[in-house]
Amino acid sequence: MTLLDAILLGIIQGLTEFLPISSSGHLVLGQRILDVKIPGNGFEIITHLGTLLSVLCVFRKEILSLILNITDKETRKYIFYLILGTIPAIIIGFGAKSYISTLFDSVQAVSIALMFTGLILLLSQKVKSNSLPIDRKKAFLIGITQAIAIIPGISRSGMTICTGLALGISGKNSAKFSFLLAIPAISGAGILMALDSQSDLTIIPFTSLIVAFLSSFFVGYVCLKWLLSLLESGKLYFFGYYCFVVGLIVLVFF
């Protein structure tokens, strides 16, 4: 892997982590196009940590508010919902870790997952705008869709935001919950990688990891800001056409 490869893959991660088009799926395709062979998903986790930092920066006020108002009843309920929504990802992450890792090496599996993401996004345009509050049931259902998005090609942000919209939560609040929910999910994945004695990161140059992390952070920050403004226009489903077409092209030609 060259520095340019690392920068390009970091940019791909930053562009696709928050846009509802699956960052993990695009990283698999990007590695295939660049002819970069990285065993396992350790590199993907490094770039995910870069975009995690983007979330922390963009939502720093909301995170600080949760910390400072921890004694408030509504704040504690919201934190509980975040914990509840994280549980499905923990269960599936541990229970299907070996199987999911194999999917990162299958372009065909990614293409099918991308088309599934596209279908979900296209269906989201049929959902009527609403502003219902988040409760336990909604938080857990959103958490289940986040867990499903562990599969490369299925967009985490697309699945969780669309689920929130389908449950009657506003686009703004669905996005906020989705990206705050990403913090424990991505952090947990990073911890698991660090504890893995067979980590594949040792074969990747340290400088490549650093530039990939930084490029995913800076690009991710810009894209997250843009997506939040785009949600207000109700045009999230536009990305569905992109996912479906890319998935179909990859399935036919790769």
XYZ file of C-alpha atoms in Angstrom:
254
model
C 0.000 0.000 0.000
C 1.360 3.397 -1.026
C 0.672 6.694 0.728
C -1.552 7.709 -2.194
C -3.571 4.504 -1.797
C -4.005 5.236 1.921
C -5.087 8.831 1.244
C -7.591 7.754 -1.427
C -9.068 5.040 0.784
C -9.288 7.526 3.663
C -11.120 9.964 1.399
C -13.498 7.202 0.297
C -14.218 6.419 3.954
C -14.797 10.069 4.782
C -17.094 10.541 1.786
C -19.146 7.422 2.384
C -19.321 6.998 6.181
C -21.963 9.659 6.672
C -23.524 9.731 3.233
C -25.946 6.777 3.218
C -24.013 4.704 0.669
C -21.977 2.323 2.918
C -18.386 3.192 3.748
C -17.342 -0.425 4.354
C -18.746 -1.490 0.998
C -16.945 1.302 -0.835
C -13.684 0.510 0.941
C -13.908 -3.077 -0.293
C -14.580 -1.836 -3.842
C -11.870 0.829 -3.546
C -9.288 -1.765 -2.552
C -10.300 -3.910 -5.530
C -10.049 -0.988 -7.992
C -6.684 0.175 -6.570
C -5.518 -3.465 -6.442
C -4.680 -3.091 -2.751
C -4.896 -6.349 -0.842
C -5.448 -5.828 2.887
C -6.456 -8.986 4.765
C -9.180 -8.665 7.381
C -10.894 -5.401 8.270
C -8.304 -3.721 10.487
C -7.631 -0.936 7.979
C -11.353 -0.259 7.702
C -11.542 0.194 11.464
C -8.676 2.727 11.430
C -10.490 4.846 8.854
C -13.719 4.429 10.818
C -11.928 5.880 13.841
C -11.076 8.910 11.709
C -14.735 9.478 10.942
C -15.569 8.810 14.599
C -13.485 11.871 15.430
C -15.594 13.766 12.876
C -18.754 12.853 14.808
C -17.196 13.956 18.085
C -16.286 17.322 16.571
C -19.592 18.004 14.795
C -21.728 16.920 17.778
C -19.401 18.251 20.483
C -22.084 20.591 21.860
C -24.679 17.817 22.088
C -22.175 15.452 23.722
C -21.087 18.111 26.204
C -24.743 18.842 26.985
C -25.386 15.157 27.755
C -22.406 15.130 30.129
C -23.219 18.389 31.894
C -26.916 17.566 32.260
C -26.478 13.962 33.350
C -28.642 14.597 36.423
C -31.580 15.677 34.261
C -34.266 12.998 33.843
C -34.700 13.487 30.088
C -30.940 13.408 29.541
C -30.617 10.130 31.426
C -33.450 8.672 29.357
C -31.708 9.702 26.131
C -28.424 8.141 27.264
C -30.326 4.969 28.168
C -31.815 4.895 24.662
C -28.315 5.153 23.187
C -27.153 2.241 25.349
C -30.245 0.231 24.414
C -29.650 0.919 20.733
C -26.057 -0.282 21.015
C -26.907 -3.727 22.431
C -27.924 -5.380 19.110
C -24.604 -4.406 17.483
C -22.702 -5.920 20.418
C -24.619 -9.182 20.163
C -24.294 -9.523 16.394
C -20.726 -8.195 16.389
C -19.570 -10.894 18.798
C -21.849 -13.669 17.576
C -21.191 -13.344 13.855
C -17.692 -11.844 13.874
C -16.019 -14.618 11.865
C -18.738 -14.786 9.222
C -18.957 -11.012 8.762
C -15.167 -10.783 8.344
C -15.382 -13.095 5.321
C -17.876 -10.758 3.653
C -15.216 -8.042 3.462
C -13.436 -10.207 0.897
C -16.550 -10.777 -1.258
C -17.301 -8.124 -3.875
C -20.473 -9.991 -4.856
C -21.810 -9.855 -1.297
C -21.048 -6.126 -1.159
C -22.888 -5.489 -4.451
C -26.034 -7.231 -3.220
C -25.861 -5.339 0.086
C -25.491 -2.031 -1.785
C -28.615 -2.754 -3.811
C -30.455 -3.563 -0.594
C -29.319 -0.209 0.847
C -30.497 1.516 -2.326
C -33.920 -0.078 -2.010
C -34.279 1.050 1.620
C -33.293 4.614 0.716
C -35.721 4.743 -2.203
C -38.545 3.525 0.019
C -37.779 6.314 2.503
C -39.332 8.879 0.132
C -42.712 7.262 0.827
C -42.430 8.059 4.538
C -44.434 11.047 5.730
C -42.580 13.659 7.762
C -43.333 13.555 11.489
C -41.801 14.575 14.804
C -42.556 11.821 17.313
C -40.177 11.436 20.278
C -37.688 8.600 20.654
C -38.697 5.907 23.127
C -37.358 2.483 24.175
C -38.979 0.557 21.356
C -37.797 2.986 18.677
C -34.269 3.095 20.085
C -34.004 -0.701 20.078
C -35.387 -1.025 16.534
C -32.902 1.575 15.287
C -30.189 -0.384 17.101
C -31.184 -3.562 15.268
C -30.795 -1.859 11.895
C -27.403 -0.518 12.995
C -26.387 -4.090 13.816
C -27.493 -5.273 10.366
C -25.304 -2.564 8.852
C -22.206 -4.351 10.158
C -22.459 -6.210 6.841
C -20.265 -4.377 4.265
C -22.419 -2.687 1.648
C -25.289 -1.907 4.017
C -25.135 1.728 5.090
C -25.196 2.298 8.842
C -26.352 5.904 8.556
C -28.829 5.050 5.800
C -30.412 2.193 7.751
C -30.621 3.992 11.093
C -31.864 7.321 9.716
C -34.441 5.648 7.446
C -35.645 3.526 10.365
C -35.992 6.654 12.495
C -38.000 8.361 9.753
C -40.215 5.287 9.342
C -40.888 5.334 13.089
C -42.068 8.928 12.888
C -38.942 10.663 14.191
C -37.947 13.862 12.390
C -34.980 13.850 10.009
C -32.937 16.094 12.298
C -33.520 13.979 15.402
C -33.060 10.717 13.466
C -29.675 11.928 12.242
C -28.632 13.114 15.701
C -29.538 9.784 17.304
C -27.927 7.862 14.441
C -24.567 9.579 14.703
C -24.474 9.641 18.494
C -25.264 5.918 18.317
C -22.225 5.503 16.059
C -19.858 6.620 18.833
C -20.093 3.487 21.038
C -20.397 1.234 17.973
C -17.223 2.468 16.275
C -15.363 2.783 19.576
C -16.234 -0.805 20.449
C -15.012 -2.040 17.082
C -11.721 -0.216 17.621
C -11.279 -1.765 21.060
C -11.954 -5.254 19.712
C -9.351 -4.701 17.010
C -6.785 -3.501 19.552
C -7.380 -6.601 21.677
C -7.108 -8.930 18.703
C -3.772 -10.710 18.966
C -3.919 -11.507 15.252
C -4.424 -7.935 14.137
C -3.499 -7.420 10.490
C -2.392 -3.810 11.052
C 1.227 -4.845 11.631
C 1.725 -5.381 7.895
C 0.536 -1.851 7.005
C 3.091 1.023 7.163
C 2.432 3.340 10.111
C 2.535 6.443 7.877
C -0.183 4.941 5.678
C -2.406 4.415 8.717
C -1.883 8.015 9.854
C -2.678 9.624 6.487
C -5.710 7.352 6.051
C -6.956 8.357 9.507
C -6.468 12.084 8.856
C -7.993 12.088 5.372
C -11.057 10.174 6.588
C -11.426 12.663 9.469
C -11.256 15.870 7.421
C -13.405 14.629 4.544
C -15.848 13.012 6.984
C -16.278 16.279 8.873
C -17.242 18.148 5.701
C -19.592 15.395 4.498
C -21.370 15.107 7.851
C -22.038 18.848 7.873
C -23.405 18.604 4.338
C -25.615 15.589 5.080
C -27.226 17.309 8.065
C -28.236 20.217 5.843
C -29.392 17.841 3.093
C -31.731 15.998 5.476
C -33.709 19.190 5.972
C -34.555 19.190 2.256
C -35.940 15.627 2.431
C -33.781 14.344 -0.435
C -32.027 11.484 1.327
C -33.582 8.983 -1.071
C -31.524 10.376 -3.979
C -28.616 8.280 -2.729
C -30.747 5.180 -3.240
C -30.386 5.452 -7.023
C -26.616 5.652 -6.645
C -26.383 2.605 -4.355
C -28.624 0.477 -6.542
C -26.818 1.355 -9.776
C -23.329 0.862 -8.292
C -24.358 -2.438 -6.729
C -25.784 -3.664 -10.031
C -22.686 -2.609 -12.007
C -20.373 -4.342 -9.550
C -22.481 -7.505 -9.568
C -22.392 -7.701 -13.380
C -18.828 -6.621 -14.167
C -16.692 -7.651 -11.137
